[in-house]
Tab-separated table of C-alpha atoms (C1' of nucleotides) in Angstrom:
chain	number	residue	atom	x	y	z
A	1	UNK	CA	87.872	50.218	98.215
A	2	UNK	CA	85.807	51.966	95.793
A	3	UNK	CA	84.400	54.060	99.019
A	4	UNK	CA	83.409	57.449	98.516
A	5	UNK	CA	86.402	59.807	100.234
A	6	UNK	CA	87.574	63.156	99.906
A	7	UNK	CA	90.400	62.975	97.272
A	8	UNK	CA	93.573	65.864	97.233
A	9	UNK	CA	93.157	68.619	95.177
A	10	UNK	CA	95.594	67.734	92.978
A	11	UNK	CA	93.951	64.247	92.355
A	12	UNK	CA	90.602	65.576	92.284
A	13	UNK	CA	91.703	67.882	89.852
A	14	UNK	CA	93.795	64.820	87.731
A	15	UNK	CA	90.431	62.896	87.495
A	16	UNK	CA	88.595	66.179	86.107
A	17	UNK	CA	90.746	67.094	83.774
A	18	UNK	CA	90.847	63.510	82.532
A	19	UNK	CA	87.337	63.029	82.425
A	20	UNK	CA	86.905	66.443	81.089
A	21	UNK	CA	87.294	65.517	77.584
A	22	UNK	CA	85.341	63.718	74.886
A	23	UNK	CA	87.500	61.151	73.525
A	24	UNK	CA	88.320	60.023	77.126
A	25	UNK	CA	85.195	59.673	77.887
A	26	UNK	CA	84.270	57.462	75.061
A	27	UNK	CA	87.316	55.619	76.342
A	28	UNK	CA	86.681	55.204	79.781
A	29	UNK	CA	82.853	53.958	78.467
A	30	UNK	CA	84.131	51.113	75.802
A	31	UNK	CA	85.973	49.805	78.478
A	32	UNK	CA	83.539	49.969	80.983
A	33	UNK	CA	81.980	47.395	78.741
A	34	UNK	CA	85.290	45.182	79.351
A	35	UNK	CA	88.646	45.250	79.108
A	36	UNK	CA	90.171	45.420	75.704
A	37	UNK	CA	93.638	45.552	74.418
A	38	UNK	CA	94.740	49.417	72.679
A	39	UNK	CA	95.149	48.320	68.874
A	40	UNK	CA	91.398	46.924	69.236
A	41	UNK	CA	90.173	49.214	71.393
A	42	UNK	CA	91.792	52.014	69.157
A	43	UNK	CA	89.789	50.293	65.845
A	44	UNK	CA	86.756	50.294	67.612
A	45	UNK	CA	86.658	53.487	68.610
A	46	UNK	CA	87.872	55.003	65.555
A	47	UNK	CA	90.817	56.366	66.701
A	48	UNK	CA	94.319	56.198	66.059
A	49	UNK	CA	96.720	54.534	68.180
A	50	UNK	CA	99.175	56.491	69.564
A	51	UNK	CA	96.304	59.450	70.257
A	52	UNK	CA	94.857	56.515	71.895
A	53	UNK	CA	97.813	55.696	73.661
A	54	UNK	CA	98.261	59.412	74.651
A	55	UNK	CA	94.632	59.426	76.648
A	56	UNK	CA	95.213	56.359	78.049
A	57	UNK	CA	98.454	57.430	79.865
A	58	UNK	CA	96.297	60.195	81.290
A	59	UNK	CA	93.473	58.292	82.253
A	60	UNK	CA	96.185	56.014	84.301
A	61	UNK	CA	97.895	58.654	85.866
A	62	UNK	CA	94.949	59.637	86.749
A	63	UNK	CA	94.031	56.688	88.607
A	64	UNK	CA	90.880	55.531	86.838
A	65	UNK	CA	92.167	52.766	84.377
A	66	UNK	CA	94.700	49.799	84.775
A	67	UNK	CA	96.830	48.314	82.190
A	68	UNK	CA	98.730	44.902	82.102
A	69	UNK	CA	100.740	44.208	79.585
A	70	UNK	CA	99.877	40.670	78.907
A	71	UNK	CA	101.280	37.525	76.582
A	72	UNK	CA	98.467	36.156	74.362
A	73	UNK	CA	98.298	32.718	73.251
A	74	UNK	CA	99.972	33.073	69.885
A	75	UNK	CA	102.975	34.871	72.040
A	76	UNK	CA	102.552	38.282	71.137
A	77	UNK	CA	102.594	40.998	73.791
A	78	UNK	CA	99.299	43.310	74.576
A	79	UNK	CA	98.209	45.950	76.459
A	80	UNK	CA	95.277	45.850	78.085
A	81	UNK	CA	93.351	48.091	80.052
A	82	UNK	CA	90.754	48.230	82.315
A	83	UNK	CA	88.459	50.943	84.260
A	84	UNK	CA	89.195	50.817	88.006
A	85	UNK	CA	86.125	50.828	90.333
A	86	UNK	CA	86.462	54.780	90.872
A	87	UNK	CA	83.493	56.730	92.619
A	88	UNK	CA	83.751	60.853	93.250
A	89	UNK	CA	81.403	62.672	94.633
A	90	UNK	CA	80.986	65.856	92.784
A	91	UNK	CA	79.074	69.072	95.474
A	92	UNK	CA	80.666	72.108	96.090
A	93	UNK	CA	81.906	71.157	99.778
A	94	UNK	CA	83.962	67.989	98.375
A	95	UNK	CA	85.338	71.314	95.646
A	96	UNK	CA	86.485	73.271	98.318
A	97	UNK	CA	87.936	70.954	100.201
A	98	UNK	CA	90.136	70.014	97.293
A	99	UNK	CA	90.962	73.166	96.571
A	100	UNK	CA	92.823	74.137	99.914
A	101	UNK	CA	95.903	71.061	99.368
A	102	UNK	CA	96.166	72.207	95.646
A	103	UNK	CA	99.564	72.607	94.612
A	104	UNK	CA	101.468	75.183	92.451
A	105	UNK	CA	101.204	74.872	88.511
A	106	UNK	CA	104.760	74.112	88.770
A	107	UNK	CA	104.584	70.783	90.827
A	108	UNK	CA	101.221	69.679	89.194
A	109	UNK	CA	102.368	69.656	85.680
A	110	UNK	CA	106.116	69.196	86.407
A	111	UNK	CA	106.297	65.554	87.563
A	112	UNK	CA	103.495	63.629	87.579
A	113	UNK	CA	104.790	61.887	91.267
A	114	UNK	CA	102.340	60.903	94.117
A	115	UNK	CA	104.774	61.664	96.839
A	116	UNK	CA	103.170	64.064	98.428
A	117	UNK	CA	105.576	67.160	98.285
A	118	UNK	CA	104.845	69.775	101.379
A	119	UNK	CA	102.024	72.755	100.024
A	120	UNK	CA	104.256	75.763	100.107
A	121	UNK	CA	101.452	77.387	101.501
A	122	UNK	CA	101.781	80.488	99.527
A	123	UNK	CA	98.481	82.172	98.693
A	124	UNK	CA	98.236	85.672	97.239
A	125	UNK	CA	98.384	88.206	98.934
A	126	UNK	CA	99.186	91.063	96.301
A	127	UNK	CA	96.152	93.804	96.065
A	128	UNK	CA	96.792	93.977	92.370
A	129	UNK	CA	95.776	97.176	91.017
A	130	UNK	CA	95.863	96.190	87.184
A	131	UNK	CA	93.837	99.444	86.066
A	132	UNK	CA	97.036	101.582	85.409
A	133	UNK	CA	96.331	103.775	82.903
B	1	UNK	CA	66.509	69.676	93.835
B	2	UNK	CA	69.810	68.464	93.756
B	3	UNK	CA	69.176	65.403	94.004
B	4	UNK	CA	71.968	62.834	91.908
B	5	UNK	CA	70.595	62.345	88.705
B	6	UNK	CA	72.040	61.133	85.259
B	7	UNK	CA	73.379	64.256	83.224
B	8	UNK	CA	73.440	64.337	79.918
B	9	UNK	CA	76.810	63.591	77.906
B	10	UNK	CA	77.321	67.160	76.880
B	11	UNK	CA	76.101	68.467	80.250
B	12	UNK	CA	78.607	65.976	82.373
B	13	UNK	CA	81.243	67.055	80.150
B	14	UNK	CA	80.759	70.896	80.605
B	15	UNK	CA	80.640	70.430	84.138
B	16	UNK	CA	84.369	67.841	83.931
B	17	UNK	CA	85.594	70.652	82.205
B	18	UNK	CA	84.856	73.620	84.234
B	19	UNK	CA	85.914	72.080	87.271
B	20	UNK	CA	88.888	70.673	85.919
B	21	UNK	CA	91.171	73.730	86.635
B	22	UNK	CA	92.956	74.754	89.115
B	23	UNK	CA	91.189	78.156	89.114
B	24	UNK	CA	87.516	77.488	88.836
B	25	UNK	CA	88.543	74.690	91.222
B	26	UNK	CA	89.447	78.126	93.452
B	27	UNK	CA	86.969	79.741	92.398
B	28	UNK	CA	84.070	77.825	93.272
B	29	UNK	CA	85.908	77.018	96.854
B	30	UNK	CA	85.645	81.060	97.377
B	31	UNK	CA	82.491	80.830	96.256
B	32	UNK	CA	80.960	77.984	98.828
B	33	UNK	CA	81.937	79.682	101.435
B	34	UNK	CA	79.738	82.815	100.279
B	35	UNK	CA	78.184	84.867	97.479
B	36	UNK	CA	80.577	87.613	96.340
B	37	UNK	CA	80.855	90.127	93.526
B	38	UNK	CA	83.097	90.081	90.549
B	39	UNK	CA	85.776	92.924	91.551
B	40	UNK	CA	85.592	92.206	95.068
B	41	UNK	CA	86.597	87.909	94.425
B	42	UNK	CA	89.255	88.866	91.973
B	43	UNK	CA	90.635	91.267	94.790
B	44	UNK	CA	90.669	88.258	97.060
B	45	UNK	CA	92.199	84.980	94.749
B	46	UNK	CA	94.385	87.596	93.613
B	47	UNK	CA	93.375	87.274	89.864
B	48	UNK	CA	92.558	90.019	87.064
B	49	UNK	CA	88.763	90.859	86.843
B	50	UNK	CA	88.981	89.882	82.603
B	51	UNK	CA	89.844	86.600	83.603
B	52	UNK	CA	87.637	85.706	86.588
B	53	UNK	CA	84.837	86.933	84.345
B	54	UNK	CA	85.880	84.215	81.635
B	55	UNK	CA	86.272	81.592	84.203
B	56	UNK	CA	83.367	82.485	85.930
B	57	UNK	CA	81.547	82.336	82.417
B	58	UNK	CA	82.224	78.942	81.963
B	59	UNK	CA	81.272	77.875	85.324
B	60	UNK	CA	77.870	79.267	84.800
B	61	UNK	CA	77.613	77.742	81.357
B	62	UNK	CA	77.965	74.501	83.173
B	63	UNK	CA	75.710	75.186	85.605
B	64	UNK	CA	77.835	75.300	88.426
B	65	UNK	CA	77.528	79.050	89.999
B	66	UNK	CA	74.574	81.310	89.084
B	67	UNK	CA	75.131	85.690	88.160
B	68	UNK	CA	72.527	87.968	89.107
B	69	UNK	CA	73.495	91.841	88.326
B	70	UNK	CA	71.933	94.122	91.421
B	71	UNK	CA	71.738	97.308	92.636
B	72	UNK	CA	74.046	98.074	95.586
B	73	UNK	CA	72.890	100.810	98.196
B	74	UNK	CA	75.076	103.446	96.199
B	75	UNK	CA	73.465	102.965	93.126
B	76	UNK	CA	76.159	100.749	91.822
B	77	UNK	CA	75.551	97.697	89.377
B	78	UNK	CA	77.437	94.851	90.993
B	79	UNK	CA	76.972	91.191	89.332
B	80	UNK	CA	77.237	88.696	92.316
B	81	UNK	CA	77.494	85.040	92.154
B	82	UNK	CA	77.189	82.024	94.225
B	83	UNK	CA	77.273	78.385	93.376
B	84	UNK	CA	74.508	76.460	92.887
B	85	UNK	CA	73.982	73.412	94.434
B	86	UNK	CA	75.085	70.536	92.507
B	87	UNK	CA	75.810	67.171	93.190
B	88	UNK	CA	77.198	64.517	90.519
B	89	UNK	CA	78.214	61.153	91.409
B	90	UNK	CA	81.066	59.915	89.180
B	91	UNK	CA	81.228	56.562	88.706
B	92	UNK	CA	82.860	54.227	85.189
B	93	UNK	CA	78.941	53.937	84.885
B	94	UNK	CA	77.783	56.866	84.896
B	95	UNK	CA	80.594	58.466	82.539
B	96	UNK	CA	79.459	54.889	79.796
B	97	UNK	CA	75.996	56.405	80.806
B	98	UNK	CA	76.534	60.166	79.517
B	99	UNK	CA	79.380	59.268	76.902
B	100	UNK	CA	76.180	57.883	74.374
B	101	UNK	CA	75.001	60.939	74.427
B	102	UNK	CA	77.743	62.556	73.716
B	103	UNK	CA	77.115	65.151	70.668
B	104	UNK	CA	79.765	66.067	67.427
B	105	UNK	CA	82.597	68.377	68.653
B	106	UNK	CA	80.806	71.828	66.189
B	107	UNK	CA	77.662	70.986	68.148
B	108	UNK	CA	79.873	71.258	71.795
B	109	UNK	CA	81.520	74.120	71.052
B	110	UNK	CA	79.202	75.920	68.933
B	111	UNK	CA	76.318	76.936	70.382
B	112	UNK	CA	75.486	76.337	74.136
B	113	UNK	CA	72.346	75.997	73.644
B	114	UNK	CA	70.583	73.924	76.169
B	115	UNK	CA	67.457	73.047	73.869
B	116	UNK	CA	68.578	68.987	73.926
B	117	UNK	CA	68.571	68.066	70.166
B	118	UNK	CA	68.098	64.718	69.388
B	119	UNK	CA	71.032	62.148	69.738
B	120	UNK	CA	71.989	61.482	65.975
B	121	UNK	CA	72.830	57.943	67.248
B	122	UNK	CA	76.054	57.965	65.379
B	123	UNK	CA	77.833	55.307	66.936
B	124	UNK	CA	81.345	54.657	65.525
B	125	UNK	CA	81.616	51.777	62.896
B	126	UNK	CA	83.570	52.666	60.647
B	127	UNK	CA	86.781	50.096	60.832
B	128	UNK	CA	89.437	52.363	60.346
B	129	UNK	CA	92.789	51.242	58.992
B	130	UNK	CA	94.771	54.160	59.534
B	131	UNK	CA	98.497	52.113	59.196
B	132	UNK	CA	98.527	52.894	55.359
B	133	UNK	CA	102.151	52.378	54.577
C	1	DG	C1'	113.115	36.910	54.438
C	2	DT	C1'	108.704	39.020	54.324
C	3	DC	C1'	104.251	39.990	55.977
C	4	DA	C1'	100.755	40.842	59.543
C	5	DC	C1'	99.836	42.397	64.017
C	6	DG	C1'	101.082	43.664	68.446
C	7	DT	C1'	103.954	47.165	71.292
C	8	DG	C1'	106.077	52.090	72.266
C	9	DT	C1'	107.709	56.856	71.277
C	10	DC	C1'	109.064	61.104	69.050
C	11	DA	C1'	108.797	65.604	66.110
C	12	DG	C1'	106.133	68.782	64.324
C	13	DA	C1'	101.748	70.952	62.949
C	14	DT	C1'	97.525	72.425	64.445
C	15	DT	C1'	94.071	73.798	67.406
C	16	DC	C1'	92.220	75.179	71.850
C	17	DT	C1'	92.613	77.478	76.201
C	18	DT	C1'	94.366	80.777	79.019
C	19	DC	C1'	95.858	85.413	80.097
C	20	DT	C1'	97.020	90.390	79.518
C	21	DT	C1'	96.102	94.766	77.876
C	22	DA	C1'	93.132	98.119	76.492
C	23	DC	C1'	88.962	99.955	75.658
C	24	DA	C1'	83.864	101.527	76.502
C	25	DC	C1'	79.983	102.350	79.534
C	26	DC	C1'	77.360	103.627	84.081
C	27	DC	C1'	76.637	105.885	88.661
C	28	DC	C1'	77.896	108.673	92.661
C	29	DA	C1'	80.818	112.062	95.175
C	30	DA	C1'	83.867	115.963	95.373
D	1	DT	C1'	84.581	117.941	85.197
D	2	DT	C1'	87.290	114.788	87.342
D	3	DG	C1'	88.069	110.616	89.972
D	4	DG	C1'	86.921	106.162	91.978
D	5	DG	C1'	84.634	101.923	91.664
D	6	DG	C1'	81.538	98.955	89.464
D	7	DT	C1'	80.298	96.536	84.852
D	8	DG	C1'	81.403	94.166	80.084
D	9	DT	C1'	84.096	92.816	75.995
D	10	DA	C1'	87.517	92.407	72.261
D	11	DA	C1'	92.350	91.730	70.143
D	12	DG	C1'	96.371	89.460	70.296
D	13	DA	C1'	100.189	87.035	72.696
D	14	DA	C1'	101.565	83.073	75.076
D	15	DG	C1'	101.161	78.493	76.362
D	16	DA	C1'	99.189	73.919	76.634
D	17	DA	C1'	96.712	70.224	74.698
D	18	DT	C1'	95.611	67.526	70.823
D	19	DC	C1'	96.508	64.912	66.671
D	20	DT	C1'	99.109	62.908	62.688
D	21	DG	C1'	102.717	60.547	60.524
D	22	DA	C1'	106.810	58.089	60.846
D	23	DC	C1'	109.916	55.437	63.061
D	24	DA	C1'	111.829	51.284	65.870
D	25	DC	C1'	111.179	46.851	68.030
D	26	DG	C1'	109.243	41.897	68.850
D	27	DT	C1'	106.875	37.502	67.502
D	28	DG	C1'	104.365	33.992	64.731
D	29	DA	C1'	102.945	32.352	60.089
D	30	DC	C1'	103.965	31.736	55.250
DNA sequence: GTCACGTGTCAGATTCTTCTTACACCCCAA
DNA sequence: TTGGGGTGTAAGAAGAATCTGACACGTGAC
């Protein structure tokens, strides 16, 4: 189900903001090669674990890797992580249309839950005359 | 011209980054559905004309909308702006694509310069044992 | 037990982004 | 000259993201 469809605003905006960002990108790439466990994937990279750890929560909860904490042979327990088969069409239409079920600041960095709490549907409405001098 | 081609690292990562925001997301929604001016779209989102022109900055620096300054009937110098039509697929294979040529952070942030200088083909090799206790 | 290698997480420093406030300039109308 | 509406930009506060270093835990090999 790697189908192109028209994602929320608040997940379009997840995946951006993810993929928005050098070291994540590198990330996302390395393991587009295969999946790879987070110590080795952090040595390869050059990075340091828990900063790796860090951008690989947000890649998750953004939907575009997996991880599986699996038991190796010799018994010890790794992480590993793969890309999922994600595909977003970026245009201005697919933009807007994300942009009218986007959420308050509030509820987007507040819990990162996908129940889908009801849009409050406040816009603004204030005329905002800021020159007051 | 828009058809989907393969952007470059830095370019793909501009563009992630502008659009990752709630209010570019916005802004470029207000935009699609029309060219406007400055004063007259921070009226409407309800935001202050300093920071639409910052956000609206970046979104041209990646490419997204396009500002050309013009002479209204009254004589009056009004920059308007309208997005231009992009369209980026994003795929795990095209983000392994652009991350190789992906540039040092100083040349990112530095100087937007869109002369492409040559990838330095510094890959990361360097193994990296950062658990010195 | 101790070491090596895997996991996770937290506190604090640092750096980047965002946002407000205030200023300067231009043109036209009253 | 004053006022309204357009432009741009800079300084500094506020907030969010990033990054490091240290800690705690588990297992297998020596």
């Amino acid at each position: 189900m790697n189908a192109i469809e028209t994602p929320t605003g608040d997940e379009l905006l997840r995946v951006l903001a993810a993929l928005g960002n050098p070291h994540r990108m590198r990330i996302v790439a390395a393991l587009a090669g295969g999946r790879n466990y987070v110590s080795r994937l952090a040595r390869e990279i050059g990075m340091s674990r828990p900063l790796l750890h860090m951008h690989l929560q947000r890649l998750e909860a953004a939907g575009l890797v997996v991880g599986s904490l699996e038991l190796s042979d010799s018994g010890k327990a790794m992480k590993f992580f793969e890309v999922s088969p994600f595909a977003y069409a970026l245009t201005p239409q697919v933009v807007a249309e994300a942009a009218r079920t986007l959420s308050e600041p509030e509820a987007r960095g507040g819990a990162p839950v996908q129940g889908r709490e009801q849009g409050q549907g406040r816009e603004q409405d204030q005329d905002e005359k800021e020159r007051a001098t």
